[in-house]
Amino acid sequence: DAGVIQSPRHEVTEMGQEVTLRCKPISGHDYLFWYRQTMMRGLELLIYFNNNVPIDDSGMPEDRFSAKMPNASFSTLKIQPSEPRDSAVYFCASTSPPRPQHFGDGTRLSIL
Amino acid sequence: KQEVTQIPAALSVPEGENLVLNCSFTDSAIYNLQWFRQDPGKGLTSLLLIQSSQREQTSGRLNASLDKSSGRSTLYIAASQPGDSATYLCAPRMDDYKLSFGAGTTVTVRA
């Protein structure tokens, strides 16, 4: 079975630009999570969905961040406008409880 | 808010030695606990999931124990190999499906 697929793997862009990260969860999983990993703060949950509906977005740092899940096989995390402090690795994970969460390889984002 | 601490932060051992990685968490009302490994520049690979009703879970050379009431879990890796070198992360899950992560233990196994 294919795992969680994220794109792009790397993104370098200038401050102020819009950034869109994409995720395809494992087929059949009904929960999808977006995380951010930095050296300073470790792994943080940003938002998660159940059956395409956002359940908890309390980890989204600012209104510049938004996430959508238009269908069961696709989700996006958007940052507009981007800032240098948004530089991090962004992970998507999916699960169908009580099974384990499975993570994608992440998107390494650098904002110049 | 669940706080997760992993000790030690880093560990270097010769090949063949057994590894003991510790994880403690502040809120014992967890649903389950997952152990992950992360290789440099990669995502997280799930190693073991232990339910709150279980005391331990085993997979090959890996064994995870859970003492929910005292807020502790331990990951044992038997007969370590250079390929075990990675960062190991502990993540308890509450009823709301959220995982809380520790900072991890970075393991180096010397050949």
mmCIF file of C-alpha atoms in Angstrom:
data_model
loop_
_atom_site.group_PDB
_atom_site.id
_atom_site.type_symbol
_atom_site.label_atom_id
_atom_site.label_comp_id
_atom_site.label_asym_id
_atom_site.label_seq_id
_atom_site.Cartn_x
_atom_site.Cartn_y
_atom_site.Cartn_z
ATOM 1 C CA ASP A 1 0.000 0.000 0.000
ATOM 2 C CA ALA A 2 1.194 3.514 -0.740
ATOM 3 C CA GLY A 3 1.979 5.593 2.311
ATOM 4 C CA VAL A 4 1.112 9.216 2.974
ATOM 5 C CA ILE A 5 2.314 11.269 0.028
ATOM 6 C CA GLN A 6 3.368 14.883 0.408
ATOM 7 C CA SER A 7 4.415 17.427 -2.187
ATOM 8 C CA PRO A 8 6.586 19.244 -2.799
ATOM 9 C CA ARG A 9 9.477 17.695 -0.846
ATOM 10 C CA HIS A 10 11.315 20.995 -0.760
ATOM 11 C CA GLU A 11 10.079 24.546 -1.236
ATOM 12 C CA VAL A 12 12.146 27.703 -1.231
ATOM 13 C CA THR A 13 10.352 30.983 -1.685
ATOM 14 C CA GLU A 14 10.581 34.630 -0.789
ATOM 15 C CA MET A 15 8.864 36.312 2.086
ATOM 16 C CA GLY A 16 5.371 37.464 1.227
ATOM 17 C CA GLN A 17 4.687 34.723 -1.310
ATOM 18 C CA GLU A 18 1.843 32.254 -0.991
ATOM 19 C CA VAL A 19 2.884 28.690 -0.193
ATOM 20 C CA THR A 20 0.703 25.615 -0.732
ATOM 21 C CA LEU A 21 1.623 22.231 0.690
ATOM 22 C CA ARG A 22 -0.206 19.106 -0.432
ATOM 23 C CA CYS A 23 -0.999 15.780 1.127
ATOM 24 C CA LYS A 24 -2.577 12.532 -0.025
ATOM 25 C CA PRO A 25 -3.480 10.328 2.959
ATOM 26 C CA ILE A 26 -3.504 6.551 3.001
ATOM 27 C CA SER A 27 -6.648 5.237 1.337
ATOM 28 C CA GLY A 28 -9.318 4.347 3.867
ATOM 29 C CA HIS A 29 -7.923 6.549 6.625
ATOM 30 C CA ASP A 30 -10.534 8.940 7.982
ATOM 31 C CA TYR A 31 -8.284 11.158 10.098
ATOM 32 C CA LEU A 32 -5.686 13.538 8.662
ATOM 33 C CA PHE A 33 -3.223 15.635 10.658
ATOM 34 C CA TRP A 34 -0.862 18.483 9.782
ATOM 35 C CA TYR A 35 2.260 18.943 11.941
ATOM 36 C CA ARG A 36 5.188 21.349 11.922
ATOM 37 C CA GLN A 37 8.678 20.453 13.133
ATOM 38 C CA THR A 38 11.352 22.962 14.131
ATOM 39 C CA MET A 39 14.514 22.670 16.179
ATOM 40 C CA MET A 40 13.196 25.126 18.744
ATOM 41 C CA ARG A 41 9.668 23.779 19.229
ATOM 42 C CA GLY A 42 9.878 20.165 18.099
ATOM 43 C CA LEU A 43 6.778 18.591 16.556
ATOM 44 C CA GLU A 44 3.558 20.564 16.902
ATOM 45 C CA LEU A 45 0.068 19.639 15.740
ATOM 46 C CA LEU A 46 -1.425 22.393 13.617
ATOM 47 C CA ILE A 47 -4.843 21.030 12.640
ATOM 48 C CA TYR A 48 -6.642 17.760 12.108
ATOM 49 C CA PHE A 49 -9.615 16.550 10.092
ATOM 50 C CA ASN A 50 -12.085 13.723 10.491
ATOM 51 C CA ASN A 51 -14.019 12.658 7.394
ATOM 52 C CA ASN A 52 -12.813 15.835 5.634
ATOM 53 C CA VAL A 53 -14.148 18.112 8.391
ATOM 54 C CA PRO A 54 -11.712 20.236 10.461
ATOM 55 C CA ILE A 55 -12.031 19.166 14.083
ATOM 56 C CA ASP A 56 -9.375 21.149 15.909
ATOM 57 C CA ASP A 57 -7.338 24.015 14.458
ATOM 58 C CA SER A 58 -6.117 25.382 17.783
ATOM 59 C CA GLY A 59 -2.507 24.753 16.765
ATOM 60 C CA MET A 60 -2.644 26.965 13.681
ATOM 61 C CA PRO A 61 -0.278 29.777 14.607
ATOM 62 C CA GLU A 62 -1.923 32.691 12.809
ATOM 63 C CA ASP A 63 -4.630 33.609 10.339
ATOM 64 C CA ARG A 64 -1.985 33.444 7.642
ATOM 65 C CA PHE A 65 -2.294 29.667 7.889
ATOM 66 C CA SER A 66 -5.271 27.811 6.446
ATOM 67 C CA ALA A 67 -5.999 24.173 5.656
ATOM 68 C CA LYS A 68 -8.614 22.434 3.578
ATOM 69 C CA MET A 69 -9.646 18.903 2.811
ATOM 70 C CA PRO A 70 -11.962 18.969 -0.215
ATOM 71 C CA ASN A 71 -12.173 15.162 -0.399
ATOM 72 C CA ALA A 72 -10.955 12.021 1.352
ATOM 73 C CA SER A 73 -7.798 11.772 -0.740
ATOM 74 C CA PHE A 74 -6.433 15.313 -0.693
ATOM 75 C CA SER A 75 -5.578 18.082 1.726
ATOM 76 C CA THR A 76 -3.733 21.377 1.468
ATOM 77 C CA LEU A 77 -2.001 23.632 3.958
ATOM 78 C CA LYS A 78 -1.625 27.196 2.761
ATOM 79 C CA ILE A 79 0.445 30.054 4.132
ATOM 80 C CA GLN A 80 -0.325 33.524 2.837
ATOM 81 C CA PRO A 81 1.683 35.687 3.164
ATOM 82 C CA SER A 82 4.706 33.620 4.156
ATOM 83 C CA GLU A 83 7.342 34.859 6.618
ATOM 84 C CA PRO A 84 10.884 33.637 7.397
ATOM 85 C CA ARG A 85 9.720 32.285 10.786
ATOM 86 C CA ASP A 86 7.448 29.859 8.938
ATOM 87 C CA SER A 87 10.546 27.966 7.786
ATOM 88 C CA ALA A 88 10.192 24.401 9.081
ATOM 89 C CA VAL A 89 9.434 20.856 8.025
ATOM 90 C CA TYR A 90 5.701 20.285 7.604
ATOM 91 C CA PHE A 91 4.360 16.760 7.996
ATOM 92 C CA CYS A 92 1.057 15.241 7.103
ATOM 93 C CA ALA A 93 -0.153 12.079 8.860
ATOM 94 C CA SER A 94 -3.225 9.896 8.591
ATOM 95 C CA THR A 95 -4.897 7.125 10.521
ATOM 96 C CA SER A 96 -8.039 5.143 11.034
ATOM 97 C CA PRO A 97 -8.246 4.745 14.836
ATOM 98 C CA PRO A 98 -7.292 2.745 16.796
ATOM 99 C CA ARG A 99 -4.501 2.117 14.286
ATOM 100 C CA PRO A 100 -1.183 4.009 14.462
ATOM 101 C CA GLN A 101 -0.680 7.366 12.776
ATOM 102 C CA HIS A 102 1.410 7.139 9.614
ATOM 103 C CA PHE A 103 3.486 10.079 8.485
ATOM 104 C CA GLY A 104 4.578 11.340 5.105
ATOM 105 C CA ASP A 105 8.189 12.295 4.342
ATOM 106 C CA GLY A 106 7.439 15.967 4.926
ATOM 107 C CA THR A 107 7.910 19.219 3.050
ATOM 108 C CA ARG A 108 11.013 21.204 3.953
ATOM 109 C CA LEU A 109 9.991 24.854 3.641
ATOM 110 C CA SER A 110 12.462 27.722 3.532
ATOM 111 C CA ILE A 111 11.211 31.306 3.421
ATOM 112 C CA LEU A 112 13.922 33.792 2.457
ATOM 113 C CA LYS B 1 -1.508 20.367 28.298
ATOM 114 C CA GLN B 2 0.372 17.095 27.989
ATOM 115 C CA GLU B 3 4.132 17.497 28.544
ATOM 116 C CA VAL B 4 6.429 14.735 27.316
ATOM 117 C CA THR B 5 10.033 14.291 28.429
ATOM 118 C CA GLN B 6 12.511 11.869 26.910
ATOM 119 C CA ILE B 7 15.697 10.873 28.658
ATOM 120 C CA PRO B 8 18.481 10.723 27.670
ATOM 121 C CA ALA B 9 18.551 13.323 24.897
ATOM 122 C CA ALA B 10 21.367 11.432 23.180
ATOM 123 C CA LEU B 11 22.941 8.024 23.512
ATOM 124 C CA SER B 12 26.005 6.440 21.897
ATOM 125 C CA VAL B 13 26.644 2.712 22.295
ATOM 126 C CA PRO B 14 28.785 0.026 20.651
ATOM 127 C CA GLU B 15 27.065 -2.447 18.376
ATOM 128 C CA GLY B 16 25.440 -5.323 20.200
ATOM 129 C CA GLU B 17 24.573 -3.421 23.345
ATOM 130 C CA ASN B 18 20.937 -3.210 24.493
ATOM 131 C CA LEU B 19 19.279 0.210 24.399
ATOM 132 C CA VAL B 20 16.889 1.647 26.981
ATOM 133 C CA LEU B 21 14.987 4.797 26.055
ATOM 134 C CA ASN B 22 12.768 6.499 28.594
ATOM 135 C CA CYS B 23 9.644 8.601 28.139
ATOM 136 C CA SER B 24 7.554 10.327 30.800
ATOM 137 C CA PHE B 25 4.305 12.246 30.407
ATOM 138 C CA THR B 26 2.381 14.481 32.776
ATOM 139 C CA ASP B 27 -1.244 13.513 32.040
ATOM 140 C CA SER B 28 -1.819 9.811 32.648
ATOM 141 C CA ALA B 29 -5.312 9.812 31.061
ATOM 142 C CA ILE B 30 -3.945 8.622 27.755
ATOM 143 C CA TYR B 31 -5.702 6.458 25.189
ATOM 144 C CA ASN B 32 -2.526 4.912 23.791
ATOM 145 C CA LEU B 33 1.150 5.669 23.180
ATOM 146 C CA GLN B 34 3.142 5.420 19.991
ATOM 147 C CA TRP B 35 6.912 5.094 19.520
ATOM 148 C CA PHE B 36 8.417 6.416 16.304
ATOM 149 C CA ARG B 37 11.816 6.552 14.746
ATOM 150 C CA GLN B 38 12.980 9.431 12.580
ATOM 151 C CA ASP B 39 15.985 9.264 10.283
ATOM 152 C CA PRO B 40 17.690 12.534 9.252
ATOM 153 C CA GLY B 41 15.683 14.374 6.613
ATOM 154 C CA LYS B 42 12.899 11.804 6.731
ATOM 155 C CA GLY B 43 9.439 11.440 8.139
ATOM 156 C CA LEU B 44 8.434 9.474 11.206
ATOM 157 C CA THR B 45 8.184 5.697 11.050
ATOM 158 C CA SER B 46 5.785 4.086 13.492
ATOM 159 C CA LEU B 47 7.525 1.366 15.528
ATOM 160 C CA LEU B 48 5.046 0.295 18.170
ATOM 161 C CA LEU B 49 1.633 1.325 19.426
ATOM 162 C CA ILE B 50 0.723 0.329 22.957
ATOM 163 C CA GLN B 51 -2.852 0.686 24.167
ATOM 164 C CA SER B 52 -3.554 2.152 27.597
ATOM 165 C CA SER B 53 -4.826 -1.236 28.797
ATOM 166 C CA GLN B 54 -1.583 -2.983 27.820
ATOM 167 C CA ARG B 55 1.595 -3.294 29.859
ATOM 168 C CA GLU B 56 3.877 -4.023 26.940
ATOM 169 C CA GLN B 57 4.108 -4.560 23.209
ATOM 170 C CA THR B 58 6.788 -6.368 21.244
ATOM 171 C CA SER B 59 7.963 -6.332 17.647
ATOM 172 C CA GLY B 60 11.135 -8.217 16.789
ATOM 173 C CA ARG B 61 14.018 -6.719 18.772
ATOM 174 C CA LEU B 62 11.797 -3.916 20.066
ATOM 175 C CA ASN B 63 9.819 -3.999 23.266
ATOM 176 C CA ALA B 64 7.813 -1.118 24.707
ATOM 177 C CA SER B 65 6.440 -1.060 28.227
ATOM 178 C CA LEU B 66 3.800 1.259 29.612
ATOM 179 C CA ASP B 67 3.076 2.259 33.205
ATOM 180 C CA LYS B 68 0.119 4.523 32.638
ATOM 181 C CA SER B 69 -0.510 5.398 36.285
ATOM 182 C CA SER B 70 3.019 6.694 36.766
ATOM 183 C CA GLY B 71 3.160 8.348 33.335
ATOM 184 C CA ARG B 72 6.079 6.337 31.955
ATOM 185 C CA SER B 73 6.977 4.284 28.934
ATOM 186 C CA THR B 74 10.247 2.594 28.060
ATOM 187 C CA LEU B 75 11.482 1.396 24.691
ATOM 188 C CA TYR B 76 13.992 -1.459 24.749
ATOM 189 C CA ILE B 77 16.026 -2.316 21.680
ATOM 190 C CA ALA B 78 17.918 -5.584 21.973
ATOM 191 C CA ALA B 79 21.290 -6.276 20.375
ATOM 192 C CA SER B 80 21.629 -2.870 18.739
ATOM 193 C CA GLN B 81 22.912 -2.494 15.174
ATOM 194 C CA PRO B 82 24.330 0.511 13.288
ATOM 195 C CA GLY B 83 21.059 0.630 11.343
ATOM 196 C CA ASP B 84 19.271 1.450 14.614
ATOM 197 C CA SER B 85 20.951 4.867 14.624
ATOM 198 C CA ALA B 86 18.138 7.438 14.493
ATOM 199 C CA THR B 87 16.057 9.708 16.682
ATOM 200 C CA TYR B 88 13.349 7.935 18.666
ATOM 201 C CA LEU B 89 10.182 9.814 19.579
ATOM 202 C CA CYS B 90 7.527 8.963 22.113
ATOM 203 C CA ALA B 91 3.962 10.246 21.577
ATOM 204 C CA PRO B 92 1.076 9.636 23.979
ATOM 205 C CA ARG B 93 -2.401 10.127 22.576
ATOM 206 C CA MET B 94 -5.330 11.568 24.466
ATOM 207 C CA ASP B 95 -8.993 10.835 23.710
ATOM 208 C CA ASP B 96 -9.117 13.771 21.287
ATOM 209 C CA TYR B 97 -6.826 11.896 18.860
ATOM 210 C CA LYS B 98 -3.993 14.383 19.371
ATOM 211 C CA LEU B 99 -0.442 13.129 19.748
ATOM 212 C CA SER B 100 1.980 15.031 21.995
ATOM 213 C CA PHE B 101 5.646 14.574 21.179
ATOM 214 C CA GLY B 102 8.778 14.581 23.242
ATOM 215 C CA ALA B 103 12.016 16.067 21.907
ATOM 216 C CA GLY B 104 13.335 12.599 21.208
ATOM 217 C CA THR B 105 16.403 10.528 22.013
ATOM 218 C CA THR B 106 19.108 10.525 19.351
ATOM 219 C CA VAL B 107 20.809 7.136 19.212
ATOM 220 C CA THR B 108 24.167 6.380 17.639
ATOM 221 C CA VAL B 109 25.246 2.753 17.392
ATOM 222 C CA ARG B 110 28.981 2.442 16.687
ATOM 223 C CA ALA B 111 30.180 -0.430 14.519
#
